[in-house]
XYZ file of C-alpha atoms in Angstrom:
682
model
C 85.609 95.401 90.527
C 83.792 93.068 88.100
C 86.816 92.024 85.727
C 86.648 88.160 87.268
C 83.368 86.534 86.841
C 82.310 84.179 88.946
C 78.818 82.113 88.267
C 75.679 82.592 90.240
C 72.822 79.830 88.877
C 71.221 80.321 92.120
C 70.554 83.526 91.158
C 70.271 83.105 87.932
C 67.396 80.726 88.527
C 65.630 83.050 91.237
C 65.439 85.418 87.724
C 64.736 82.571 85.388
C 61.178 81.239 87.908
C 60.418 84.423 89.379
C 56.993 85.039 87.963
C 56.604 88.360 85.687
C 58.178 91.490 87.838
C 61.281 91.045 89.801
C 62.435 94.681 91.633
C 65.975 94.247 92.680
C 67.366 96.553 94.915
C 71.046 96.838 96.912
C 74.113 99.174 97.749
C 76.666 99.726 95.067
C 78.900 97.087 94.703
C 76.056 93.532 94.994
C 76.962 92.957 91.265
C 73.252 93.858 90.510
C 74.559 94.332 86.688
C 76.806 91.921 86.126
C 74.373 89.586 87.037
C 71.543 91.073 84.994
C 73.621 90.721 81.893
C 74.494 87.151 82.245
C 70.655 87.175 82.971
C 70.022 88.708 79.632
C 71.921 86.590 77.511
C 69.675 83.700 78.523
C 66.894 85.220 77.236
C 64.866 84.635 73.908
C 65.797 87.420 71.595
C 67.300 90.748 72.744
C 66.300 92.380 76.016
C 65.187 96.311 76.248
C 67.616 97.705 78.968
C 66.808 101.045 79.830
C 67.620 103.224 82.593
C 65.433 104.631 85.512
C 65.328 108.607 84.323
C 64.335 107.409 80.901
C 61.138 106.109 82.008
C 58.945 108.857 80.403
C 55.284 108.875 78.485
C 56.610 107.702 75.085
C 59.031 104.949 76.375
C 57.061 103.440 78.366
C 54.886 102.298 75.402
C 57.258 101.313 73.791
C 57.869 98.903 76.945
C 54.083 98.182 77.029
C 54.017 96.456 73.817
C 56.870 94.237 74.072
C 55.833 92.544 77.502
C 51.794 92.948 76.366
C 49.914 89.504 75.722
C 49.219 90.011 72.991
C 52.933 90.649 72.039
C 55.190 88.210 69.447
C 57.160 86.569 71.158
C 58.185 86.535 75.054
C 59.710 90.108 75.934
C 62.453 91.042 78.534
C 62.337 94.509 80.027
C 65.473 94.904 82.320
C 65.467 98.714 83.661
C 68.808 99.672 85.598
C 69.110 102.373 87.995
C 65.222 102.351 89.353
C 66.207 104.753 92.214
C 66.345 107.719 89.094
C 62.792 106.860 89.021
C 59.958 108.459 89.589
C 57.367 106.999 91.956
C 54.360 107.398 89.033
C 56.672 106.007 86.406
C 57.200 103.275 88.509
C 54.128 102.539 89.454
C 52.834 102.777 85.502
C 55.003 100.698 84.594
C 54.421 97.502 87.513
C 50.398 98.445 86.316
C 51.321 97.182 83.356
C 50.090 93.670 81.838
C 52.382 91.313 81.049
C 52.624 88.199 78.859
C 53.233 84.489 80.237
C 56.689 84.558 79.876
C 57.365 87.905 79.830
C 60.076 89.310 82.472
C 60.343 92.986 83.876
C 62.985 93.243 85.931
C 63.714 96.572 87.471
C 66.994 97.133 89.281
C 68.901 99.889 91.215
C 70.762 100.669 94.759
C 66.930 101.745 95.872
C 63.428 101.869 94.809
C 60.878 104.728 95.515
C 58.496 103.080 98.957
C 55.739 104.059 97.602
C 55.486 102.491 94.347
C 56.161 99.434 95.394
C 53.599 99.193 98.257
C 50.462 98.416 95.746
C 52.660 95.886 94.534
C 53.462 94.224 97.364
C 50.239 93.961 98.340
C 48.766 92.052 95.199
C 51.215 90.273 94.953
C 52.833 90.926 91.481
C 56.502 91.546 92.160
C 59.574 89.221 93.290
C 62.068 91.031 95.076
C 64.926 90.326 95.666
C 67.758 92.498 97.819
C 71.208 92.489 99.269
C 71.262 89.571 101.535
C 70.424 87.347 98.656
C 72.967 88.855 96.422
C 75.383 88.353 98.878
C 77.677 85.938 98.453
C 78.360 82.173 99.879
C 80.936 80.374 100.708
C 81.265 78.458 97.847
C 81.037 81.645 95.100
C 84.173 83.901 97.889
C 86.061 80.381 97.011
C 85.851 81.415 92.925
C 87.682 84.483 94.132
C 89.903 83.294 96.728
C 90.174 79.938 95.706
C 92.974 79.271 98.412
C 91.462 80.519 101.701
C 91.305 78.126 105.151
C 88.345 77.473 106.486
C 89.255 79.965 109.413
C 90.296 82.649 106.545
C 86.475 82.289 104.736
C 84.739 82.680 107.886
C 86.459 85.149 108.539
C 86.170 87.065 105.655
C 82.406 86.812 105.416
C 81.496 87.563 108.148
C 83.228 91.373 107.821
C 82.452 91.543 104.382
C 79.012 90.258 104.942
C 79.166 88.497 101.717
C 78.974 91.889 100.146
C 80.933 91.038 96.727
C 82.800 94.512 96.210
C 84.051 93.926 99.704
C 85.321 90.297 98.627
C 87.112 92.043 95.334
C 88.270 94.428 97.612
C 89.985 91.907 100.032
C 91.451 90.225 97.070
C 92.909 93.095 95.359
C 94.544 94.225 98.287
C 96.029 91.125 99.034
C 97.353 91.121 95.537
C 98.974 93.788 96.302
C 101.217 92.619 99.330
C 98.656 93.854 102.309
C 98.313 90.854 105.321
C 95.159 89.101 105.151
C 95.087 89.371 108.975
C 94.435 92.502 108.834
C 92.234 93.824 106.394
C 89.234 95.503 107.424
C 87.307 99.319 106.735
C 90.756 101.474 106.903
C 91.930 99.668 104.105
C 92.971 102.628 101.657
C 90.980 100.536 98.896
C 87.987 100.428 100.714
C 87.860 103.552 101.612
C 88.319 104.942 98.176
C 85.701 102.545 96.496
C 83.089 103.717 99.708
C 83.775 107.867 98.414
C 84.372 108.165 95.117
C 81.402 105.050 94.295
C 79.188 103.709 96.657
C 78.836 106.997 98.737
C 79.572 108.874 95.928
C 75.914 109.615 95.390
C 75.083 110.549 99.158
C 73.786 114.306 100.513
C 75.712 115.911 103.280
C 73.412 114.911 105.159
C 73.142 111.409 104.780
C 77.546 111.196 104.856
C 77.257 113.318 108.598
C 74.516 110.431 109.674
C 76.462 107.462 108.636
C 79.695 108.888 110.230
C 77.472 109.696 113.578
C 76.142 106.389 113.470
C 79.894 104.122 111.774
C 80.684 103.823 115.794
C 77.507 101.479 116.435
C 76.842 97.614 115.636
C 73.866 97.758 115.335
C 71.460 101.064 115.828
C 67.846 102.414 116.143
C 65.999 105.410 115.474
C 65.888 106.110 119.355
C 69.713 105.552 119.449
C 70.417 108.043 116.756
C 68.287 110.428 118.034
C 69.145 110.244 121.562
C 73.584 109.611 121.052
C 74.402 110.029 117.103
C 72.030 113.580 116.981
C 70.191 111.981 114.162
C 66.861 112.964 113.421
C 63.855 110.945 112.939
C 63.671 111.953 108.897
C 67.574 111.223 108.439
C 67.393 108.183 109.780
C 64.246 106.606 107.793
C 66.844 108.468 104.590
C 70.031 106.790 106.384
C 67.700 103.093 106.711
C 65.844 103.192 103.415
C 68.503 103.930 101.318
C 71.295 101.951 100.323
C 73.583 102.793 102.287
C 74.720 99.668 104.059
C 72.441 99.088 106.956
C 70.324 95.959 106.723
C 67.033 95.141 108.694
C 68.035 91.961 111.545
C 63.939 91.758 112.310
C 60.888 92.013 110.607
C 59.877 94.867 112.128
C 62.942 97.175 111.091
C 63.552 98.970 114.146
C 67.293 97.437 113.990
C 69.599 97.655 111.741
C 73.011 96.074 110.962
C 76.001 97.607 109.004
C 77.624 95.814 106.708
C 81.260 95.191 109.004
C 83.593 96.580 106.418
C 81.887 99.728 105.555
C 81.291 100.520 109.129
C 84.723 100.313 109.310
C 85.708 102.265 107.072
C 82.895 104.857 108.075
C 84.590 104.975 111.838
C 87.722 105.160 111.057
C 87.215 108.377 109.172
C 84.771 109.885 111.908
C 87.276 108.935 114.223
C 90.526 110.451 112.122
C 88.526 113.611 111.759
C 87.400 114.231 115.493
C 88.687 111.749 118.035
C 87.093 113.319 120.691
C 83.593 113.680 119.791
C 83.917 109.962 118.287
C 84.423 108.583 122.065
C 82.396 111.573 123.262
C 78.961 109.307 121.277
C 80.405 106.282 121.893
C 80.392 106.880 125.806
C 76.543 108.419 125.452
C 75.930 105.126 123.265
C 77.446 103.242 126.253
C 75.682 105.021 128.878
C 72.048 104.591 126.743
C 72.942 100.487 125.864
C 73.573 100.517 129.821
C 69.014 101.033 130.479
C 68.940 98.057 127.718
C 69.563 94.376 130.182
C 69.643 92.859 126.143
C 72.308 95.246 125.267
C 74.356 94.887 128.584
C 77.262 93.780 126.088
C 77.158 96.561 123.838
C 77.405 98.948 126.896
C 80.507 96.990 127.834
C 82.768 97.383 124.460
C 81.005 100.475 123.971
C 82.764 101.932 127.729
C 86.230 99.843 126.290
C 86.645 101.514 122.933
C 85.404 104.985 124.853
C 88.551 104.231 126.849
C 86.448 104.348 129.826
C 87.474 100.872 130.982
C 86.325 101.814 134.461
C 83.072 102.233 133.522
C 82.119 98.877 131.549
C 83.665 96.892 134.855
C 80.160 96.890 136.790
C 78.496 95.489 133.859
C 81.220 93.405 132.938
C 81.002 91.461 136.364
C 77.447 91.460 136.658
C 77.434 89.691 132.955
C 79.517 87.664 133.566
C 77.871 84.413 134.861
C 74.644 85.055 132.511
C 76.791 84.727 129.789
C 78.018 82.275 130.828
C 75.207 80.120 131.415
C 73.337 80.950 128.242
C 76.475 80.110 125.999
C 77.796 82.917 125.153
C 80.782 83.313 127.286
C 82.611 83.741 123.612
C 81.023 87.304 123.318
C 82.188 88.141 126.035
C 85.971 87.153 126.334
C 86.901 89.540 122.886
C 85.907 92.066 124.862
C 88.333 91.218 127.800
C 91.168 91.182 125.807
C 90.550 95.294 125.538
C 91.455 95.644 129.345
C 94.233 95.568 130.585
C 95.398 93.935 134.052
C 95.678 97.450 135.708
C 92.316 98.651 134.614
C 90.512 96.036 138.008
C 91.705 96.396 141.119
C 89.069 93.972 142.202
C 90.775 90.364 142.910
C 87.271 89.072 142.809
C 86.548 90.597 139.534
C 89.988 89.155 138.275
C 89.552 85.608 139.297
C 85.604 85.480 137.507
C 87.461 87.164 134.550
C 90.482 84.575 134.606
C 87.505 82.113 134.973
C 86.066 83.234 131.638
C 89.553 82.676 129.515
C 89.910 79.116 131.325
C 85.621 78.177 130.049
C 86.677 79.797 126.472
C 90.341 77.601 126.050
C 91.715 81.584 125.962
C 95.215 80.524 127.229
C 96.562 84.273 127.269
C 93.451 85.413 129.244
C 93.041 82.443 131.584
C 96.761 82.563 132.937
C 97.289 86.439 131.871
C 94.320 87.399 134.652
C 95.047 84.229 137.447
C 98.328 86.070 138.036
C 96.540 89.579 137.853
C 94.158 87.534 141.051
C 97.233 85.929 142.420
C 98.785 89.564 142.953
C 96.085 91.456 144.143
C 94.376 88.179 146.775
C 98.162 88.377 147.897
C 98.016 92.411 148.340
C 94.518 92.549 149.647
C 94.169 88.663 151.408
C 91.118 87.203 150.941
C 87.509 88.477 152.668
C 86.107 85.427 153.025
C 86.675 81.808 153.043
C 84.410 81.805 149.487
C 86.777 84.167 147.411
C 89.848 81.741 148.810
C 87.544 79.120 147.375
C 86.932 80.434 144.188
C 90.507 81.372 143.590
C 91.581 77.823 144.433
C 88.933 75.990 142.365
C 90.300 78.711 139.461
C 93.866 77.439 140.407
C 92.481 74.220 140.132
C 91.225 74.012 136.569
C 94.369 74.772 135.486
C 96.492 72.586 137.202
C 99.647 74.739 136.204
C 101.615 73.220 138.951
C 101.055 69.577 137.966
C 97.693 66.789 139.576
C 98.833 66.680 143.316
C 98.923 70.408 143.501
C 95.318 70.740 141.884
C 94.194 68.051 144.149
C 95.387 69.501 147.179
C 93.819 73.159 146.040
C 90.973 70.872 145.077
C 90.287 69.849 148.815
C 91.496 72.757 150.926
C 88.243 74.518 148.439
C 85.663 72.264 149.230
C 86.879 72.145 152.731
C 87.141 75.662 153.396
C 83.530 76.730 151.129
C 80.017 77.763 152.553
C 77.199 74.976 151.403
C 75.703 77.835 150.376
C 78.639 78.807 148.321
C 78.025 78.981 144.376
C 82.120 77.757 144.357
C 80.896 74.625 146.204
C 79.620 71.926 143.462
C 83.311 72.957 141.486
C 84.969 72.297 144.605
C 83.632 68.772 144.473
C 83.943 67.829 141.218
C 87.231 68.928 140.678
C 88.243 67.018 144.037
C 86.559 64.080 142.412
C 88.045 64.254 139.657
C 91.523 64.683 141.231
C 90.764 61.056 143.448
C 89.651 59.663 139.726
C 92.714 60.120 138.187
C 94.955 58.867 141.355
C 92.479 55.976 141.269
C 90.945 56.640 144.373
C 87.335 56.531 145.238
C 85.878 59.358 143.807
C 82.238 57.815 143.224
C 80.433 60.112 146.230
C 82.315 63.040 145.185
C 81.626 63.202 142.576
C 77.521 62.180 142.717
C 77.224 65.044 145.178
C 79.061 67.341 142.515
C 76.314 66.735 140.365
C 73.978 66.899 142.977
C 75.199 70.447 143.987
C 75.118 71.637 140.517
C 71.932 70.814 139.778
C 70.133 72.655 143.149
C 72.323 75.517 142.124
C 71.506 75.551 138.293
C 75.704 75.613 137.090
C 75.017 72.917 134.616
C 78.604 72.850 133.248
C 79.135 71.224 136.107
C 76.788 68.847 136.421
C 77.750 67.251 133.103
C 80.887 67.472 134.251
C 80.491 65.588 137.201
C 78.459 63.368 135.057
C 80.636 62.267 132.451
C 83.749 61.769 135.438
C 80.885 59.706 137.607
C 80.454 57.271 133.624
C 84.483 57.560 133.035
C 84.969 55.748 136.493
C 82.164 53.260 135.482
C 83.746 52.407 132.419
C 87.411 52.193 133.675
C 86.121 49.654 135.945
C 84.471 47.530 133.467
C 81.059 48.863 135.256
C 77.694 46.982 134.468
C 76.312 50.686 134.692
C 78.490 52.241 132.465
C 76.340 52.359 128.803
C 73.534 54.298 131.292
C 75.395 56.604 133.233
C 77.453 56.841 129.545
C 74.147 58.066 128.243
C 73.245 60.489 131.260
C 75.776 62.948 130.629
C 75.381 62.424 126.639
C 71.936 63.877 127.560
C 72.959 66.615 129.153
C 76.125 67.053 127.291
C 73.710 67.478 124.367
C 71.884 70.502 125.802
C 72.652 73.168 123.063
C 73.464 76.216 125.190
C 76.156 74.156 127.151
C 77.674 72.161 124.131
C 79.981 75.336 123.290
C 82.011 74.751 126.368
C 84.750 72.567 127.079
C 82.590 70.805 129.259
C 80.355 68.276 127.098
C 83.283 66.575 124.661
C 84.334 63.813 127.427
C 80.182 62.371 127.691
C 80.547 62.058 123.391
C 84.202 60.787 123.791
C 83.031 57.961 126.534
C 79.983 57.566 124.126
C 82.131 56.649 121.100
C 84.249 54.685 123.157
C 81.249 52.119 124.261
C 79.870 52.171 121.395
C 83.199 50.947 120.063
C 83.206 48.418 122.253
C 79.983 46.230 121.586
C 79.991 47.201 117.530
C 77.916 50.203 117.379
C 80.378 51.453 114.133
C 77.849 54.106 112.967
C 77.167 55.683 116.491
C 80.241 55.783 117.454
C 81.724 57.436 114.718
C 79.544 59.778 115.064
C 80.849 60.744 118.532
C 84.110 59.732 117.948
C 83.869 63.144 115.328
C 81.686 65.298 117.664
C 84.275 64.722 120.610
C 87.846 65.029 118.158
C 86.130 68.365 116.911
C 86.148 69.799 120.312
C 89.807 68.896 120.935
C 91.101 72.510 120.711
C 88.955 74.059 123.247
C 89.946 71.082 125.874
C 93.326 70.910 126.930
C 95.074 74.586 126.237
C 93.433 75.679 129.969
C 92.225 72.215 131.099
C 94.949 69.659 130.940
C 93.491 67.352 132.851
C 90.149 66.866 131.579
C 92.362 67.210 127.429
C 94.301 63.873 129.095
C 91.104 62.320 129.593
C 89.222 63.452 125.897
C 92.668 62.062 124.061
C 92.636 58.754 126.031
C 89.387 58.369 125.397
C 89.418 58.948 122.259
C 92.040 57.084 121.357
C 90.978 53.848 122.302
C 87.634 54.162 120.457
C 89.570 55.395 116.938
C 92.161 52.411 117.715
C 88.845 49.892 118.101
C 87.311 51.673 114.639
C 90.395 51.460 112.694
C 91.267 55.222 112.244
C 95.167 54.627 113.231
C 95.453 58.586 112.404
C 93.803 60.190 114.811
C 94.428 56.974 117.319
C 98.220 58.144 116.603
C 97.372 62.453 116.699
C 95.295 62.531 119.957
C 97.718 59.838 121.745
C 100.874 62.403 121.418
C 98.357 65.324 122.112
C 98.008 63.267 125.530
C 101.587 62.761 125.856
C 102.234 66.926 125.635
C 100.110 67.549 127.966
C 100.853 65.216 130.648
C 104.466 66.690 129.905
C 103.040 70.358 130.482
C 101.833 68.667 134.146
C 105.106 66.661 135.074
C 102.718 64.334 137.049
C 99.974 62.760 135.132
C 102.181 60.453 133.194
C 100.097 57.477 134.682
C 97.042 58.560 132.548
C 98.862 57.480 129.585
C 97.791 54.215 127.576
C 101.301 52.185 128.887
C 102.278 51.754 124.711
C 103.472 55.648 123.767
C 103.096 57.152 120.793
C 105.467 57.871 117.722
C 105.746 61.308 116.566
C 106.365 61.029 113.376
C 106.067 64.144 111.268
C 102.888 64.250 109.406
C 101.403 64.260 113.107
C 103.081 67.078 114.442
C 103.251 69.371 111.212
C 100.329 71.846 111.539
C 97.374 72.467 108.999
C 99.098 75.850 108.704
C 102.677 74.945 108.124
C 101.350 71.919 105.476
C 99.546 74.330 102.672
C 103.473 75.876 103.353
C 104.845 72.620 102.645
C 104.679 71.454 98.451
C 106.343 75.151 97.667
C 109.621 74.777 99.304
C 109.791 72.616 96.231
C 110.201 75.327 94.507
C 111.440 78.119 93.358
C 109.531 80.942 95.502
C 110.480 83.440 97.745
C 108.243 83.454 100.991
C 106.978 86.814 99.425
C 106.060 85.314 96.367
C 104.355 81.934 98.332
C 103.000 84.584 100.888
C 100.699 85.887 97.655
C 99.481 82.317 96.433
C 98.848 80.924 100.113
C 97.181 85.389 101.115
C 99.596 84.976 104.364
C 102.565 87.677 104.995
C 106.261 87.118 104.227
C 106.914 86.917 108.413
C 104.257 83.714 108.327
C 105.577 82.255 105.773
C 108.903 82.171 107.545
C 107.607 81.499 110.636
C 105.723 78.184 109.188
C 108.600 77.265 107.139
C 111.409 77.156 110.399
C 109.179 75.406 112.035
C 108.689 73.269 109.107
C 113.433 72.523 109.108
C 112.820 72.281 113.187
C 110.646 69.532 112.850
C 111.869 67.609 110.232
C 114.997 68.358 111.694
C 116.530 70.110 108.180
C 118.665 73.014 107.567
C 117.256 73.889 103.791
C 114.405 73.957 101.483
C 116.431 70.664 99.539
C 116.771 69.137 102.717
C 113.317 69.647 103.844
C 111.549 68.084 100.850
C 113.760 65.180 100.672
C 113.229 64.134 104.425
C 109.463 65.467 104.066
C 109.238 63.031 100.914
C 110.884 60.331 102.851
C 108.404 60.276 105.263
C 105.449 60.192 102.911
C 104.424 63.831 103.860
C 104.054 64.583 99.767
C 100.827 62.080 97.715
C 104.312 61.932 95.144
C 107.879 63.168 94.892
C 106.555 66.756 93.179
C 104.658 67.908 96.578
C 101.217 68.050 95.979
C 99.206 67.500 99.708
C 100.387 65.919 102.342
C 97.975 62.487 103.619
C 96.877 63.655 106.976
C 93.038 66.147 106.590
C 92.845 69.481 108.464
C 90.164 68.774 110.563
C 92.538 65.854 112.238
C 96.025 67.865 112.553
C 97.353 68.364 115.873
C 96.209 70.555 118.168
C 98.642 73.239 119.105
C 98.302 72.909 122.856
C 101.479 75.693 124.127
C 98.916 78.892 123.286
C 96.288 79.988 121.509
C 94.483 76.777 119.809
C 94.040 76.339 116.550
C 92.252 73.400 114.205
């Protein structure tokens, strides 16, 4: 596991600068031994290295002499496997007087808590735990240098930086495993846990770990009431080297290393599927009693095979989750639901809205279709229900701007004044009017007012941005002030994750660029451009507005590459809407291949000039053979090529390679064109 050495200077510095005594404890696979091997080489003289089981009276005398202030030189003592030391011997060791430059390092999977308490109170030890030993992104890329940003984030979250987990992923990918499918069920992970990391765990500890593995966050109450784990066993589980880390200072709740939990959960479910699902169901009922764990209850119900039981909580939490900026978390659980599980058209409408607001094309379209079918079957219970569905359909605008405006106008006509759907209806009616170059100011002002009154902040911020956009397009002297007001709303951290916030920053980039504030304009441009994946897939009309404003700002600032990309994207969106061509600049955007080739395809492109097979390319990029084949087929289509040789020749002629040997492409990843007809990607 440690054959590839990773430099970890930040940890070596911690060991060097820590005063006197260091206690380093973490589960197996955190690189403690290798780190100490590296550090020992930097110490003067030959460090004394012993195991915890060897800490007897005579050996303690020798260690005392090595570390004592009267010793000839700065002594270094490293005690490995400190979990095997007795509390008494460890306490005696920590009480030894040390020379100023001496170092005593105790390392192991755990340490007797009683022996550490007094040293903590006297502040004579520095403690290093798994959270500190976890790998950073830079350290992970030393092992897997070809990971793209998304894959790196995914692996870090899956492993929580656990070094053994990162290395196991690298080994699995070298053996041909699909990187996207790697998880705790992988044979390498299960073997390592069984024969190394968990090999010393008692039977009751293993039983408790498997019983708790169905839950991402555990505490003593859940352990007792749901998993039948008593308090003493739970204390042993959370106090030992079993991959559960406290999530708060009170150490009442513990979070798993996800990769380990997945592996244990797989074994537990395989051994007894019925018992595993029964625990999940009990956990869902238990979580429902705590409002803060409502999302967990939804997930557990679905995983337990009880989607119907999740629906009441799901419906109750959708709006609050949206209001707190956490809707993305909920949409992940919605994907586990089938439209057949939901027979309520109002709930289907709200679920579809969640897809719209998170740019989840599949969720938005599937649930909109389901809602429409259910409304046709059951009829609308009220005009407000009909208005809710009409505003959903207007947001998606799947039948073009004309139909969007008809839906929005109809919704505004029938919605009650007290309805929460009134502000979205006003916003959509105003936006549609503005895009038709009709008078929209009164509608947008009223939309912002109504949204503010009922606390629908996204509708307020977008209404303010649309109103500001009208002023900017008309060269209204109040435009700058209106833009600043819209940005003030869009900058709120709770709401900045939603597509509603992007337009305000694009407008300010445009205004600042016009007035010569280059630095400010570039800052806004980067922020708004970075939100492109969210704005367009489910809100094409807003996506066009965003890109048109970005394009003008980019052209003024001399950012020709970005200007070309966003204009091409705007044309693609307008083509999908069919009746939105009038929103585009009069000068059409070209479609050179460097703006169409995606970031993922650009990683494959240089390898086309080699003899490597799809499988060999996949190994180097840590993707599957089928993924490579898909990217190559797409590149051929976009370049109009029929072979590797022809693709390389065309790509070289278009300047897609920095030189004829095919190393890199000029378009940076954060500018690459957004895929607008499916799930977005940067």
